[in-house]
């Protein structure tokens, strides 16, 4: 008789036990650093390089109507790149200086560049109006995260170029610099000065 009662209890409570186990919610996943980085806006650097561009200066380069502005120099350390290069960049802080950029330049040393500093983060567009040297353009978030790179941007061109991610800084270096030193979107850089 006890066996019959016990088997009825097991049969009746068995579905309840399995039902209660199904009602339990699994624990929330913990966000890891790699999971957080996957959520950031980034335009990946393609494995295959873009077509080469003729080296500068462009023979159509116009004469500079005035001297380049005197601006502070920032040191940019590409800490995420395998070869960790350092660039000394002219720092463009005002709208007037940012509008002029690298126009009319006929040469730029390999370890030189320009950084455009903005007051906020948003999608940025750049052109190559009166820019005589082909460039790589790096779009950088406020914390130094490289959100995307436009490589081998051709000279003397008024086409607007951008990536679909917000940037607080844009760094310009000579065309081919990023490939040479292993700089890719998703890496970090550090701005000093």
mmCIF file of C-alpha atoms in Angstrom:
data_model
loop_
_atom_site.group_PDB
_atom_site.id
_atom_site.type_symbol
_atom_site.label_atom_id
_atom_site.label_comp_id
_atom_site.label_asym_id
_atom_site.label_seq_id
_atom_site.Cartn_x
_atom_site.Cartn_y
_atom_site.Cartn_z
ATOM 1 C CA UNK A 1 0.000 0.000 0.000
ATOM 2 C CA UNK A 2 2.832 2.405 0.835
ATOM 3 C CA UNK A 3 4.334 1.625 -2.518
ATOM 4 C CA UNK A 4 1.164 2.697 -4.325
ATOM 5 C CA UNK A 5 0.960 5.973 -2.345
ATOM 6 C CA UNK A 6 4.666 6.685 -2.844
ATOM 7 C CA UNK A 7 4.473 6.060 -6.599
ATOM 8 C CA UNK A 8 1.424 8.372 -6.831
ATOM 9 C CA UNK A 9 3.354 11.116 -4.967
ATOM 10 C CA UNK A 10 6.358 10.751 -7.291
ATOM 11 C CA UNK A 11 4.133 10.795 -10.384
ATOM 12 C CA UNK A 12 2.264 13.874 -9.173
ATOM 13 C CA UNK A 13 5.268 15.859 -8.001
ATOM 14 C CA UNK A 14 7.597 14.896 -10.878
ATOM 15 C CA UNK A 15 5.947 17.265 -13.379
ATOM 16 C CA UNK A 16 5.960 20.031 -10.761
ATOM 17 C CA UNK A 17 9.690 19.645 -10.167
ATOM 18 C CA UNK A 18 10.500 19.814 -13.867
ATOM 19 C CA UNK A 19 8.102 22.728 -14.319
ATOM 20 C CA UNK A 20 9.726 24.667 -11.494
ATOM 21 C CA UNK A 21 13.136 24.082 -13.059
ATOM 22 C CA UNK A 22 11.904 25.491 -16.367
ATOM 23 C CA UNK A 23 10.587 28.614 -14.682
ATOM 24 C CA UNK A 24 14.019 29.533 -13.364
ATOM 25 C CA UNK A 25 15.633 32.308 -15.387
ATOM 26 C CA UNK A 26 19.232 31.796 -16.395
ATOM 27 C CA UNK A 27 21.755 34.196 -14.907
ATOM 28 C CA UNK A 28 22.434 37.394 -16.858
ATOM 29 C CA UNK A 29 25.575 37.172 -19.029
ATOM 30 C CA UNK A 30 28.481 39.223 -17.768
ATOM 31 C CA UNK A 31 29.828 41.754 -20.283
ATOM 32 C CA UNK A 32 33.497 41.142 -20.919
ATOM 33 C CA UNK A 33 35.965 43.600 -22.433
ATOM 34 C CA UNK A 34 35.824 41.750 -25.759
ATOM 35 C CA UNK A 35 32.010 41.805 -25.724
ATOM 36 C CA UNK A 36 32.009 45.548 -25.068
ATOM 37 C CA UNK A 37 34.478 46.199 -27.889
ATOM 38 C CA UNK A 38 32.229 44.287 -30.309
ATOM 39 C CA UNK A 39 29.433 46.730 -29.503
ATOM 40 C CA UNK A 40 31.464 49.787 -30.572
ATOM 41 C CA UNK A 41 31.048 51.372 -33.951
ATOM 42 C CA UNK A 42 33.980 50.473 -36.153
ATOM 43 C CA UNK A 43 34.646 50.223 -39.865
ATOM 44 C CA UNK A 44 37.112 47.313 -40.121
ATOM 45 C CA UNK A 45 40.340 47.752 -42.036
ATOM 46 C CA UNK A 46 40.183 45.516 -45.138
ATOM 47 C CA UNK A 47 42.795 42.773 -45.418
ATOM 48 C CA UNK A 48 43.578 43.780 -48.995
ATOM 49 C CA UNK A 49 45.132 47.251 -49.356
ATOM 50 C CA UNK A 50 43.398 49.842 -51.519
ATOM 51 C CA UNK A 51 44.856 50.705 -54.929
ATOM 52 C CA UNK A 52 48.084 52.700 -54.668
ATOM 53 C CA UNK A 53 48.049 56.429 -55.323
ATOM 54 C CA UNK A 54 50.787 58.436 -57.042
ATOM 55 C CA UNK A 55 53.247 59.804 -54.508
ATOM 56 C CA UNK A 56 53.042 63.518 -53.760
ATOM 57 C CA UNK A 57 53.302 66.265 -54.265
ATOM 58 C CA UNK A 58 50.628 66.498 -56.911
ATOM 59 C CA UNK A 59 51.983 68.520 -59.892
ATOM 60 C CA UNK A 60 48.727 70.519 -59.876
ATOM 61 C CA UNK A 61 49.477 71.791 -56.355
ATOM 62 C CA UNK A 62 48.758 75.542 -56.121
ATOM 63 C CA UNK A 63 51.075 77.983 -54.392
ATOM 64 C CA UNK A 64 50.298 78.710 -50.755
ATOM 65 C CA UNK A 65 48.700 82.162 -50.489
ATOM 66 C CA UNK A 66 49.891 82.499 -46.866
ATOM 67 C CA UNK A 67 52.158 80.801 -44.330
ATOM 68 C CA UNK A 68 50.889 77.701 -42.489
ATOM 69 C CA UNK A 69 49.595 78.606 -39.017
ATOM 70 C CA UNK A 70 51.780 78.131 -35.961
ATOM 71 C CA UNK A 71 50.021 75.483 -33.887
ATOM 72 C CA UNK A 72 50.929 73.211 -30.964
ATOM 73 C CA UNK A 73 52.473 69.796 -31.642
ATOM 74 C CA UNK A 74 50.961 66.654 -30.125
ATOM 75 C CA UNK A 75 52.718 63.324 -29.845
ATOM 76 C CA UNK A 76 50.586 60.410 -31.030
ATOM 77 C CA UNK A 77 51.603 56.944 -29.881
ATOM 78 C CA UNK A 78 50.027 54.073 -31.784
ATOM 79 C CA UNK A 79 50.119 51.761 -28.763
ATOM 80 C CA UNK A 80 47.869 49.137 -30.357
ATOM 81 C CA UNK A 81 49.967 48.715 -33.506
ATOM 82 C CA UNK A 82 52.611 45.960 -33.623
ATOM 83 C CA UNK A 83 55.400 48.395 -34.529
ATOM 84 C CA UNK A 84 54.047 51.132 -32.158
ATOM 85 C CA UNK A 85 55.143 54.158 -34.207
ATOM 86 C CA UNK A 86 55.092 57.718 -32.877
ATOM 87 C CA UNK A 87 53.879 60.694 -34.921
ATOM 88 C CA UNK A 88 54.446 64.364 -34.111
ATOM 89 C CA UNK A 89 51.238 66.000 -35.259
ATOM 90 C CA UNK A 90 50.284 69.602 -35.810
ATOM 91 C CA UNK A 91 47.233 70.132 -33.584
ATOM 92 C CA UNK A 92 44.339 71.929 -35.247
ATOM 93 C CA UNK A 93 42.075 73.311 -32.505
ATOM 94 C CA UNK A 94 40.164 76.144 -34.202
ATOM 95 C CA UNK A 95 37.684 76.051 -37.077
ATOM 96 C CA UNK A 96 39.994 78.269 -39.144
ATOM 97 C CA UNK A 97 42.934 75.907 -38.664
ATOM 98 C CA UNK A 98 40.821 72.786 -39.233
ATOM 99 C CA UNK A 99 39.486 74.267 -42.497
ATOM 100 C CA UNK A 100 42.999 74.820 -43.790
ATOM 101 C CA UNK A 101 44.435 71.480 -42.660
ATOM 102 C CA UNK A 102 47.276 70.213 -44.857
ATOM 103 C CA UNK A 103 46.405 72.341 -47.893
ATOM 104 C CA UNK A 104 49.324 73.430 -50.101
ATOM 105 C CA UNK A 105 51.891 71.177 -48.360
ATOM 106 C CA UNK A 106 54.422 69.709 -50.761
ATOM 107 C CA UNK A 107 56.182 67.420 -48.298
ATOM 108 C CA UNK A 108 55.734 65.828 -44.883
ATOM 109 C CA UNK A 109 58.238 63.661 -43.018
ATOM 110 C CA UNK A 110 57.185 60.086 -42.260
ATOM 111 C CA UNK A 111 56.946 60.737 -38.510
ATOM 112 C CA UNK A 112 54.818 63.872 -39.002
ATOM 113 C CA UNK A 113 51.105 64.360 -39.360
ATOM 114 C CA UNK A 114 48.143 66.463 -38.324
ATOM 115 C CA UNK A 115 45.410 65.949 -35.741
ATOM 116 C CA UNK A 116 42.056 67.688 -35.952
ATOM 117 C CA UNK A 117 40.506 68.175 -32.509
ATOM 118 C CA UNK A 118 36.761 68.767 -32.234
ATOM 119 C CA UNK A 119 34.593 69.802 -29.271
ATOM 120 C CA UNK A 120 32.259 66.824 -29.623
ATOM 121 C CA UNK A 121 31.963 63.384 -31.194
ATOM 122 C CA UNK A 122 30.024 62.975 -34.418
ATOM 123 C CA UNK A 123 30.378 61.508 -37.901
ATOM 124 C CA UNK A 124 33.074 63.593 -39.630
ATOM 125 C CA UNK A 125 33.536 64.295 -43.342
ATOM 126 C CA UNK A 126 36.810 65.377 -44.924
ATOM 127 C CA UNK A 127 37.896 66.360 -48.413
ATOM 128 C CA UNK A 128 41.233 66.897 -50.154
ATOM 129 C CA UNK A 129 40.652 70.414 -51.522
ATOM 130 C CA UNK A 130 44.071 71.923 -52.423
ATOM 131 C CA UNK A 131 45.729 69.018 -50.592
ATOM 132 C CA UNK A 132 48.809 68.033 -52.539
ATOM 133 C CA UNK A 133 49.940 64.945 -50.595
ATOM 134 C CA UNK A 134 48.052 61.611 -50.601
ATOM 135 C CA UNK A 135 46.994 60.699 -47.074
ATOM 136 C CA UNK A 136 45.708 58.066 -44.692
ATOM 137 C CA UNK A 137 42.891 59.467 -42.503
ATOM 138 C CA UNK A 138 42.234 57.903 -39.106
ATOM 139 C CA UNK A 139 38.913 58.565 -37.370
ATOM 140 C CA UNK A 140 39.342 58.335 -33.612
ATOM 141 C CA UNK A 141 36.886 58.225 -30.683
ATOM 142 C CA UNK A 142 37.366 60.352 -27.579
ATOM 143 C CA UNK A 143 39.166 57.539 -25.709
ATOM 144 C CA UNK A 144 41.692 56.914 -28.517
ATOM 145 C CA UNK A 145 39.848 53.994 -30.153
ATOM 146 C CA UNK A 146 40.404 54.020 -33.931
ATOM 147 C CA UNK A 147 36.909 53.684 -35.395
ATOM 148 C CA UNK A 148 38.030 53.557 -39.020
ATOM 149 C CA UNK A 149 40.763 54.434 -41.513
ATOM 150 C CA UNK A 150 40.546 55.773 -45.046
ATOM 151 C CA UNK A 151 43.739 54.756 -46.823
ATOM 152 C CA UNK A 152 45.500 56.225 -49.852
ATOM 153 C CA UNK A 153 43.128 59.161 -50.182
ATOM 154 C CA UNK A 154 43.984 60.832 -53.516
ATOM 155 C CA UNK A 155 45.126 64.431 -53.813
ATOM 156 C CA UNK A 156 43.350 67.562 -55.080
ATOM 157 C CA UNK A 157 39.890 66.087 -54.726
ATOM 158 C CA UNK A 158 36.718 67.735 -53.425
ATOM 159 C CA UNK A 159 34.782 64.498 -52.811
ATOM 160 C CA UNK A 160 33.560 64.214 -49.233
ATOM 161 C CA UNK A 161 34.913 61.179 -47.380
ATOM 162 C CA UNK A 162 33.882 59.733 -44.045
ATOM 163 C CA UNK A 163 33.119 56.579 -42.096
ATOM 164 C CA UNK A 164 29.744 55.963 -40.412
ATOM 165 C CA UNK A 165 31.142 56.096 -36.848
ATOM 166 C CA UNK A 166 31.418 59.081 -34.540
ATOM 167 C CA UNK A 167 34.863 60.603 -34.024
ATOM 168 C CA UNK A 168 36.255 63.304 -31.770
ATOM 169 C CA UNK A 169 39.633 63.377 -33.566
ATOM 170 C CA UNK A 170 40.844 62.832 -37.110
ATOM 171 C CA UNK A 171 44.536 62.099 -37.695
ATOM 172 C CA UNK A 172 46.167 62.546 -41.103
ATOM 173 C CA UNK A 173 49.455 60.875 -42.014
ATOM 174 C CA UNK A 174 51.202 60.113 -45.294
ATOM 175 C CA UNK A 175 49.462 57.556 -47.515
ATOM 176 C CA UNK A 176 50.703 54.040 -46.783
ATOM 177 C CA UNK A 177 51.746 54.847 -43.205
ATOM 178 C CA UNK A 178 49.034 52.687 -41.621
ATOM 179 C CA UNK A 179 49.854 49.567 -43.678
ATOM 180 C CA UNK A 180 53.579 50.028 -43.131
ATOM 181 C CA UNK A 181 53.239 50.099 -39.338
ATOM 182 C CA UNK A 182 50.320 47.678 -38.903
ATOM 183 C CA UNK A 183 47.777 50.285 -37.779
ATOM 184 C CA UNK A 184 44.173 49.071 -38.061
ATOM 185 C CA UNK A 185 40.697 50.079 -36.974
ATOM 186 C CA UNK A 186 39.897 48.758 -33.507
ATOM 187 C CA UNK A 187 43.350 49.553 -32.120
ATOM 188 C CA UNK A 188 44.063 52.270 -29.579
ATOM 189 C CA UNK A 189 46.267 55.316 -29.842
ATOM 190 C CA UNK A 190 47.397 57.753 -27.194
ATOM 191 C CA UNK A 191 47.525 61.520 -27.700
ATOM 192 C CA UNK A 192 50.039 63.450 -25.628
ATOM 193 C CA UNK A 193 50.281 67.220 -25.524
#
